[in-house]
CSV table of C-alpha atoms and ligand atoms in Angstrom, one decimal:
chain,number,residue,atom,x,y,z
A,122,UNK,CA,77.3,73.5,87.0
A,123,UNK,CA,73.7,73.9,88.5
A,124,UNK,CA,74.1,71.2,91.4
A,125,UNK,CA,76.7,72.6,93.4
A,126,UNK,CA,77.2,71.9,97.0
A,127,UNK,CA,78.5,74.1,99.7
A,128,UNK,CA,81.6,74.0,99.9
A,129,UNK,CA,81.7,74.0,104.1
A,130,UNK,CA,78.3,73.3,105.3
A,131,UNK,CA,79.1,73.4,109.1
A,132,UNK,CA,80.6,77.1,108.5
A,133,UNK,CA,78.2,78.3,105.8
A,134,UNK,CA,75.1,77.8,107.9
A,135,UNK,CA,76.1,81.3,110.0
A,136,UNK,CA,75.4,83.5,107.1
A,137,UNK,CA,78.7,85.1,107.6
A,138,UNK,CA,81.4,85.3,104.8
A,139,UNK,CA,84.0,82.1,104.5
A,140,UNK,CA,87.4,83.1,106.0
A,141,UNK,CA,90.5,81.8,104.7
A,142,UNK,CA,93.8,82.9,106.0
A,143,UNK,CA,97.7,82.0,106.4
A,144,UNK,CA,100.8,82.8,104.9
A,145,UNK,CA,101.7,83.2,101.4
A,146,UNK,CA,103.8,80.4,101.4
A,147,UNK,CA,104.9,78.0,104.3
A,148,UNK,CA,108.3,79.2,105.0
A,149,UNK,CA,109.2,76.8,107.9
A,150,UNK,CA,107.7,74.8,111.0
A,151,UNK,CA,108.1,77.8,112.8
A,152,UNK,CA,106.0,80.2,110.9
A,153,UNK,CA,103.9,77.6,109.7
A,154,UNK,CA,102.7,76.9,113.6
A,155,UNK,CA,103.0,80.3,115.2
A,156,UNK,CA,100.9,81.8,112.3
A,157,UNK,CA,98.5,79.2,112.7
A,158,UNK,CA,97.8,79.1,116.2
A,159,UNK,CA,97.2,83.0,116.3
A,160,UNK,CA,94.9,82.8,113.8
A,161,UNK,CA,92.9,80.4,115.0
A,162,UNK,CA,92.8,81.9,118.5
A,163,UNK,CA,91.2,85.1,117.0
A,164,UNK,CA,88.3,82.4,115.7
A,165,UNK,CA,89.8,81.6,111.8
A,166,UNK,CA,88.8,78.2,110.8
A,167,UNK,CA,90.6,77.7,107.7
A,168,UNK,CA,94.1,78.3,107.3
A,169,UNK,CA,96.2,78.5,104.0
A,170,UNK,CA,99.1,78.1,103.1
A,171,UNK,CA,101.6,78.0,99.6
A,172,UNK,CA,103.0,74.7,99.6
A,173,UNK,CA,104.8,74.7,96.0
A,174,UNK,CA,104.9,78.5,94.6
A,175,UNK,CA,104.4,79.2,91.0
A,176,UNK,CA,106.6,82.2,90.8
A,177,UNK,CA,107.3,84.6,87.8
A,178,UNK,CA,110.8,83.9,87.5
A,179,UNK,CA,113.5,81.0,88.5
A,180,UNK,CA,115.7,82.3,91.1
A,181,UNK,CA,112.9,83.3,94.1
A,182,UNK,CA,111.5,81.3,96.5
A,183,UNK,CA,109.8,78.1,95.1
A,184,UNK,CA,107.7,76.9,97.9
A,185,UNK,CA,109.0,74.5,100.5
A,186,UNK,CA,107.7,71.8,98.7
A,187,UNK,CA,106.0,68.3,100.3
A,188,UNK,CA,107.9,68.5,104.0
A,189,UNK,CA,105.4,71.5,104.1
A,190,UNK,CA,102.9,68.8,104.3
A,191,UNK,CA,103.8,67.6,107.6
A,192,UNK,CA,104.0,71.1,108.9
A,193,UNK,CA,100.0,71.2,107.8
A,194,UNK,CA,99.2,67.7,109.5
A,195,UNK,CA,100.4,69.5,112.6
A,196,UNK,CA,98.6,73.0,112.1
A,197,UNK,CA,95.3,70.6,112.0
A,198,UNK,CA,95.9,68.6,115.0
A,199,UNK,CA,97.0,71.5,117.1
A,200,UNK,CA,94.9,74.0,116.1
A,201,UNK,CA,91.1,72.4,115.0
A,202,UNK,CA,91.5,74.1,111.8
A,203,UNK,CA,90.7,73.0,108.4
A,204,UNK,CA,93.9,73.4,105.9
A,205,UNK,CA,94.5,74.0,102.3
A,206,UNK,CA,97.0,75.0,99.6
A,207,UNK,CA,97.6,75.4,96.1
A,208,UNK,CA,97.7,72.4,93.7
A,209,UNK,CA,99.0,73.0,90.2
A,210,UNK,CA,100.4,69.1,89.0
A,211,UNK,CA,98.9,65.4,89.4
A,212,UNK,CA,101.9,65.2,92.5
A,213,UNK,CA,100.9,67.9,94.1
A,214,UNK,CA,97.3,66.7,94.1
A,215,UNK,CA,97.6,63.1,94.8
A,216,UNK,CA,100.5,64.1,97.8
A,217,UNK,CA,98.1,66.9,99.6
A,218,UNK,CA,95.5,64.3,99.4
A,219,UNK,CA,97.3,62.2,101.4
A,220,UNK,CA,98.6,64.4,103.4
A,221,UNK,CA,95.3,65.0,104.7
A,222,UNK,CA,94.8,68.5,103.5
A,223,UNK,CA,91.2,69.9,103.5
A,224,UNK,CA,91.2,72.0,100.5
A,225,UNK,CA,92.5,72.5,97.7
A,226,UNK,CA,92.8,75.8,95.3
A,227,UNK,CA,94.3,76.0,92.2
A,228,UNK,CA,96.3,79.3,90.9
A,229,UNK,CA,95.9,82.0,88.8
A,230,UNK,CA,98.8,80.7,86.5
A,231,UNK,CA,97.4,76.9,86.5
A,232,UNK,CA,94.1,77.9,85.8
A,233,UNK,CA,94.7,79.8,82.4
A,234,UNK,CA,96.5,76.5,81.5
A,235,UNK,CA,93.7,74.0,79.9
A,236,UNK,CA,96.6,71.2,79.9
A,237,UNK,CA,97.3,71.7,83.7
A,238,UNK,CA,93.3,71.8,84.5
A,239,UNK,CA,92.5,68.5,82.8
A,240,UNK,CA,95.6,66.8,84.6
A,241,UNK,CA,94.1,68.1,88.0
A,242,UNK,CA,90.9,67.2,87.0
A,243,UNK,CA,91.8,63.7,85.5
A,244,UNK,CA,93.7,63.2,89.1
A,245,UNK,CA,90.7,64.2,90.9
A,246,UNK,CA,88.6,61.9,88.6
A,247,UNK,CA,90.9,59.1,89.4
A,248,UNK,CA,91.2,59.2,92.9
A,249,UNK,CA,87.3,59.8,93.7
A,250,UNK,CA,87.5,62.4,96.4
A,251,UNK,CA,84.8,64.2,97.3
A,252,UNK,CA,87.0,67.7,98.2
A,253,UNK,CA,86.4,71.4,97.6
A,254,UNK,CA,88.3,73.2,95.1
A,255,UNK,CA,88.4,76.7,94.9
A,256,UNK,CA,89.4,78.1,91.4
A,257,UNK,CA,91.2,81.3,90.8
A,258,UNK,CA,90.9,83.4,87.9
A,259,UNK,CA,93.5,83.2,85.4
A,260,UNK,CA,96.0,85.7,85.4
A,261,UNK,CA,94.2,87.3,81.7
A,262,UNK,CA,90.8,88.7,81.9
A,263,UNK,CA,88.6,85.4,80.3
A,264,UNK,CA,85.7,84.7,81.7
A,265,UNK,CA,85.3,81.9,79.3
A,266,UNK,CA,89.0,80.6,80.3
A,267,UNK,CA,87.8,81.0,83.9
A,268,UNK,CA,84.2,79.6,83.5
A,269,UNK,CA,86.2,76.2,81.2
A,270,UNK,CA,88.9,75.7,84.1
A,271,UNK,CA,86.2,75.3,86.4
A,272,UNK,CA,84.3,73.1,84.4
A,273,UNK,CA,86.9,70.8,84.2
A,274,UNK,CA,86.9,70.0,87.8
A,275,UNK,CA,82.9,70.0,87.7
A,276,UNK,CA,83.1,67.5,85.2
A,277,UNK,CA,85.7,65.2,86.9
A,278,UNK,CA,82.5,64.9,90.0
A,279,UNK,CA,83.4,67.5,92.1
A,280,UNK,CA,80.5,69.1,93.4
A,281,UNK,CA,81.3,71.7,96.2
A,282,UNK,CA,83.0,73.7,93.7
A,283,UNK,CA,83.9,77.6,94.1
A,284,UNK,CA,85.5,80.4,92.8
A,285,UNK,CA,88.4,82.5,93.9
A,286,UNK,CA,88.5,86.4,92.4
A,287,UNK,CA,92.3,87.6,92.5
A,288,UNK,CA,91.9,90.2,89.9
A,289,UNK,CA,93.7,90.4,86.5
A,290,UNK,CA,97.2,91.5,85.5
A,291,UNK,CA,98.0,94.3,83.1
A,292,UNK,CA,101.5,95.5,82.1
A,293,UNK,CA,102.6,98.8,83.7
A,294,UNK,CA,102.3,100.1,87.0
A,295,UNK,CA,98.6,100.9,88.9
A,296,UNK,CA,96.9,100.9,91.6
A,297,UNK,CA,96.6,97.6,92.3
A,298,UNK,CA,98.9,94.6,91.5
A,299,UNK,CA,95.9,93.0,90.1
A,300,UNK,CA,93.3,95.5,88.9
A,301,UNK,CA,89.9,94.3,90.0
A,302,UNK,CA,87.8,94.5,87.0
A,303,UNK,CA,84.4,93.4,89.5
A,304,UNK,CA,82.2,93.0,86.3
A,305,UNK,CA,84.0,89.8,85.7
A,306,UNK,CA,83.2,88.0,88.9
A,307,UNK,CA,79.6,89.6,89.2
A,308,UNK,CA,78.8,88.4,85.1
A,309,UNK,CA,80.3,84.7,86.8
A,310,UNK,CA,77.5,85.0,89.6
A,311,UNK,CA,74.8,85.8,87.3
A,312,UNK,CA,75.7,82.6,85.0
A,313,UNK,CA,76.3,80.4,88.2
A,314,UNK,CA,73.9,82.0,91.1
A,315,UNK,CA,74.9,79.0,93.0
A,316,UNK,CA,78.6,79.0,92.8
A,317,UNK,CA,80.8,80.8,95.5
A,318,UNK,CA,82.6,83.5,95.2
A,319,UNK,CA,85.8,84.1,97.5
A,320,UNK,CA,87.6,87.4,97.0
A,321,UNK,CA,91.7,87.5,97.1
A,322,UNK,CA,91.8,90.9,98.1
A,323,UNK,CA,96.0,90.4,99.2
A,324,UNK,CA,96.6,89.1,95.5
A,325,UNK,CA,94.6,92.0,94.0
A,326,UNK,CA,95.5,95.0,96.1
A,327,UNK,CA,99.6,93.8,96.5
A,328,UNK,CA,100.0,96.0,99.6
A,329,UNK,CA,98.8,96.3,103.1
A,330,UNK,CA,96.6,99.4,103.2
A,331,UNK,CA,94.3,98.2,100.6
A,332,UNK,CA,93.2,95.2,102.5
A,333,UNK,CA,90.3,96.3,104.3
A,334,UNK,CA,88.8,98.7,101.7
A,335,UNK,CA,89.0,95.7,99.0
A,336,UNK,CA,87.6,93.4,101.6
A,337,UNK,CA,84.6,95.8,102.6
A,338,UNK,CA,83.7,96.3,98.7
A,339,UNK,CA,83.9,92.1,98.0
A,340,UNK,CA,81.3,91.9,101.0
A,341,UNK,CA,79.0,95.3,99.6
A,342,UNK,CA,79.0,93.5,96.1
A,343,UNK,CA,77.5,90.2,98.1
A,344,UNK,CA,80.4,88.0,97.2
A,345,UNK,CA,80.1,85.0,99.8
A,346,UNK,CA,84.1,84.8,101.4
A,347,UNK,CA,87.6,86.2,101.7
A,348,UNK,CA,91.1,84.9,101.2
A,349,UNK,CA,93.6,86.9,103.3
A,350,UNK,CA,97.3,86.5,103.7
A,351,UNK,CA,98.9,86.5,106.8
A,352,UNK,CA,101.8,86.1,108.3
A,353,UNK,CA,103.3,85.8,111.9
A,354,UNK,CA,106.3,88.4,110.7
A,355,UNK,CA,105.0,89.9,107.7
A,356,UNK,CA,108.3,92.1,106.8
A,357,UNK,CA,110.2,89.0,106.6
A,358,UNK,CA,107.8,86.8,105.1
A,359,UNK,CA,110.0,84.8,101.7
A,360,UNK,CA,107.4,85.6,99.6
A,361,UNK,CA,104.4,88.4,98.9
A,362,UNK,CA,106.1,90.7,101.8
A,363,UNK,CA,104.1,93.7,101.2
A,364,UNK,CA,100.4,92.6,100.9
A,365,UNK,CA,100.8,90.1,104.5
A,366,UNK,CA,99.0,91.4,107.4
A,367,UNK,CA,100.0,89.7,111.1
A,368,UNK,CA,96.9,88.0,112.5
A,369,UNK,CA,96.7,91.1,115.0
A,370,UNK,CA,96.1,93.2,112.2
A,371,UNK,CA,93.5,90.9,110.7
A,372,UNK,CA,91.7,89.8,112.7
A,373,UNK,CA,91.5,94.1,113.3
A,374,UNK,CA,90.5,94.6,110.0
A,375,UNK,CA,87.7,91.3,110.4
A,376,UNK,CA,86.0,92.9,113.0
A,377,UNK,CA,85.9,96.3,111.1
A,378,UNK,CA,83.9,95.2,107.9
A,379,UNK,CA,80.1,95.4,108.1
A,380,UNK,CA,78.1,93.1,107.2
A,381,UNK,CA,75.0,94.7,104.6
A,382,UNK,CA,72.1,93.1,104.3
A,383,UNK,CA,70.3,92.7,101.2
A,384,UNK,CA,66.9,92.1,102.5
A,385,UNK,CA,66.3,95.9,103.2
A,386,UNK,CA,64.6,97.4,100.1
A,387,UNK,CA,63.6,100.6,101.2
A,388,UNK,CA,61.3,103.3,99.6
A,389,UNK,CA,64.1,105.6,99.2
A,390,UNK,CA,66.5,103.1,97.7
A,391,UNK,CA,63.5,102.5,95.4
A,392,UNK,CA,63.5,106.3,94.4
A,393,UNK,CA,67.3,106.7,94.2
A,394,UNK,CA,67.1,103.2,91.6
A,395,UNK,CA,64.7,105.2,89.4
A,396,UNK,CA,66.9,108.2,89.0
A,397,UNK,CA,69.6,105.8,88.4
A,398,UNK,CA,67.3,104.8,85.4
A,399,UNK,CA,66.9,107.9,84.1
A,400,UNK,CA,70.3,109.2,84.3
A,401,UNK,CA,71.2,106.4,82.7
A,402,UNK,CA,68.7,107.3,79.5
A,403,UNK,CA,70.2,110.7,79.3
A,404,UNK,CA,73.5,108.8,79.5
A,405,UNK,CA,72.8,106.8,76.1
A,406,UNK,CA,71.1,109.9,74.5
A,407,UNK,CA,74.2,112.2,74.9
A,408,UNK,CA,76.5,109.3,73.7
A,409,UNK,CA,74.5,108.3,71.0
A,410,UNK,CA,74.5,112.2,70.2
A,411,UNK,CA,78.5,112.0,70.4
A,412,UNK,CA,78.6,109.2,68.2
A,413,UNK,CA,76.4,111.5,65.5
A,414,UNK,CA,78.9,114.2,65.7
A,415,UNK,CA,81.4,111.1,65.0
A,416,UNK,CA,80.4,110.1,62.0
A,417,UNK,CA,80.1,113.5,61.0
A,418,UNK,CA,83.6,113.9,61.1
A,419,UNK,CA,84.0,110.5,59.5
A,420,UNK,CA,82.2,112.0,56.3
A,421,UNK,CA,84.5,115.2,56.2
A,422,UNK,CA,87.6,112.8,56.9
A,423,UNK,CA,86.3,110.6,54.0
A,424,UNK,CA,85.8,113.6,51.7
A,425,UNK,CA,88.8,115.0,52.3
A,426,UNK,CA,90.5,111.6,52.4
A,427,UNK,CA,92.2,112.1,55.8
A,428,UNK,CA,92.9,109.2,58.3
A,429,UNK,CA,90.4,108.3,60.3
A,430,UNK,CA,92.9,108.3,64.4
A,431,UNK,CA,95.4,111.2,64.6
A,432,UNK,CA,97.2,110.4,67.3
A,433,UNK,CA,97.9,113.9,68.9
A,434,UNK,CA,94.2,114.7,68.9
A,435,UNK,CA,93.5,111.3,70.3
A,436,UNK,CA,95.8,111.5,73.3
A,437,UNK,CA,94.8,115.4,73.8
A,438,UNK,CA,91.2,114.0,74.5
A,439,UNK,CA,92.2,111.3,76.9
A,440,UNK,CA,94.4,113.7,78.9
A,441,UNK,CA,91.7,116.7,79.3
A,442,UNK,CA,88.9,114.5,80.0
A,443,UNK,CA,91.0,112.1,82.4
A,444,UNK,CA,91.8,115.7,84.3
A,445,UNK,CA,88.3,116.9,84.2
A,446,UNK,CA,87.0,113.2,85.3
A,447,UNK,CA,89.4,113.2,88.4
A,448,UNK,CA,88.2,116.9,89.3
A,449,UNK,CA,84.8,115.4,89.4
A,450,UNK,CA,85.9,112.4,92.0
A,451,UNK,CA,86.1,110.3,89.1
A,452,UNK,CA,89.0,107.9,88.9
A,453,UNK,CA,91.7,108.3,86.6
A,454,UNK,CA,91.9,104.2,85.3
A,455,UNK,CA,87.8,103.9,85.2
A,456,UNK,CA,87.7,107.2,82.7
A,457,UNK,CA,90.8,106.1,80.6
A,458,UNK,CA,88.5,102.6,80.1
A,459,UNK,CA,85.1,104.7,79.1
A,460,UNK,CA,87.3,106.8,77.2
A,461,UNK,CA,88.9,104.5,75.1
A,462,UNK,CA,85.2,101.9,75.1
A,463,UNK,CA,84.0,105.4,73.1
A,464,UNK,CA,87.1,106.4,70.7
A,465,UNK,CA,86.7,102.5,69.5
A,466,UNK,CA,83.2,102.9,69.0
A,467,UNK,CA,83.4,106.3,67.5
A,468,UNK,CA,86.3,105.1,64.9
A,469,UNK,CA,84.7,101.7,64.5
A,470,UNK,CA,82.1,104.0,63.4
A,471,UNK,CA,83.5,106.2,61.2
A,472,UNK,CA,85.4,103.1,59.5
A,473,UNK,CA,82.2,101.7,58.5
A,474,UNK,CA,81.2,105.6,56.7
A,475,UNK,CA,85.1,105.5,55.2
A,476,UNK,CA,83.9,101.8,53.6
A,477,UNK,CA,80.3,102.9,53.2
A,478,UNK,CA,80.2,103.5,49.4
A,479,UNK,CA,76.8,105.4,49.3
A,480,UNK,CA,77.7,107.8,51.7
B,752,LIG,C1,98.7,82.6,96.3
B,752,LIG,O1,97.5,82.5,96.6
B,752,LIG,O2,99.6,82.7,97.0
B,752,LIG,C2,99.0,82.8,94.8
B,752,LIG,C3,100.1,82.3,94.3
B,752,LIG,O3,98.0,83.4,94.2
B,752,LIG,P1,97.7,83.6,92.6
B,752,LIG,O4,97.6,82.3,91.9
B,752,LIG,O5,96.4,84.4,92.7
B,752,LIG,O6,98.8,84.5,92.1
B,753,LIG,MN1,100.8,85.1,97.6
């Protein structure tokens, strides 16, 4: 996927990160229109909106399906703005399509589906469209699944081709609905430097007040655009309720970020790099001194033929250090994740002295 296009080459050329925003799903004519045209009078140029609605369980709302369409037609001629929506089957392709629709993305759920992926792409293969399509992470965190998904539609002639990072789920509650997990996007940019990268920061953060701050870190990390939910009545929006913002707010929190620039290497930012580097050194010493200690212990657990994870001991060392981390401004998810990265090293290690019949 080296010969990518951009995906807007009108609204790329400002340097400035793409903007997408709308509603979750469109609800009615309505909402559809008066979400629309406030958007686009506080300067968004492409709106979104859910069309059919892959939801977790029967029984919610499913997406107001193809008279939604129309309702898109009219948010284009009134407005000047550029429209897209979700796509998940070879219908809903071949109809937004027709329907004049500018862009299409393709869902978390879809894109962890290699069945679903090829149909789209096989649709888009047949019908010879030159369109952009923006494809979310799947709902799992696969990079692979992710990077395949996307190569589907590559490989069906679709050049201005980009990526949508709506964070992963995970069972049990947190922070986020969709817990970030940034080194997945950033390894994505350093295998496809030419790819964009949108950031979902409504689908990742579920709730209103973690908008901005999600929105200011996708720009810090260099991450070229944002998709942002919004809706002309948030609380009483039929789907997604929580993480909508009205365009008021938005177009607010737009004006807020700041923009970093990434041309300013500074001497000091040199200096701060290099002790960076060294921490990091005394870092791997200290852990590779833990991991000494480790098999250590594996040798007296071996001798005295012990197992090698006892459970109470394990979850004793979480809980103190996850305290002691969050005393130090250290969040309590990011040291559970180091925490556990070392305990599987440590017993993967001490396995290999249990199995080690020289030792
Ligand atoms: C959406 O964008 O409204 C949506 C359904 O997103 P996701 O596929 O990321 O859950
Ligand atoms: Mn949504």
């Amino acid at each position: 996927m080296k010969d990518l296009k951009p995906l807007f080459p009108e609204l790329e050329e400002t340097g400035r990160p793409l903007i997408i925003a709308g509603p979750c799903s469109a609800e009615t004519r309505e909402q559809t229109l008066d979400t629309a045209r406030q958007l686009a009078d506080y300067g968004v140029k492409i709106f979104r909106a859910g069309i059919w609605k892959p939801r977790t369980k029967p029984g919610g709302f499913e997406g107001i399906g193809t008279p939604g369409l129309e309702w898109l037609k009219e948010v284009k001629e009134q407005t000047g703005m550029l429209t897209a929506c979700e796509v998940a089957t070879r219908n809903h392709v071949t109809e937004a399509l027709e329907a004049g629709v500018d862009l299409l993305w393709i869902g978390a759920r879809t894109s962890a589906n290699p069945f679903a992926m090829q149909e789209i792409a096989d649709t888009l293969q047949e019908l010879n469209v030159d369109v952009p399509v923006l494809v979310k992470n799947p709902v799992n965190p696969d990079l692979e699944l992710w990077i395949g998904a996307m190569q589907r539609i590559y490989n069906a002639g679709i050049r201005r081709l980009g990526a949508i990072h709506r964070g992963f789920s995970v069972y049990g509650k947190h922070l986020y609905r969709n817990v970030p997990q940034w080194h997945i996007p950033i390894e994505l940019r350093l295998r496809f430097p030419n790819m964009p990268i949108i950031v979902d920061p409504s689908h990742i953060g579920g709730k209103r007040e973690l908008i901005a701050p999600l929105s200011q870190q996708a720009l810090d990390m260099g991450f070229n655009g944002l998709i942002i939910e919004s809706h002309c009545d948030p609380d009483a929006a039929w789907s997604d309720a929580k993480q909508q913002l009205t365009p008021e707010v938005l177009n607010f929190i737009l004006h807020t970020l700041v923009m970093r620039s990434d041309k300013e290497v500074t001497e000091n930012l040199t200096l701060l790099r290099q002790q960076i580097d060294r921490i990091d050194n005394e870092l791997l010493e200290i852990l590779a001194k833990r991991m000494e200690v480790s098999r250590e212990i594996g040798r007296y657990k071996k001798l005295h033929r012990m197992p090698v994870v006892q459970a109470n001991r394990y979850n004793d060392v979480i809980a103190t250090r996850v305290e002691a981390g969050k005393a130090m401004q250290m969040d309590k998810d990011f040291m559970k994740t180091i925490l556990l990265a070392i305990h599987d090293e440590s017993v993967r290690q001490q396995i290999e002295i249990i199995n080690d019949r020289n030792v």
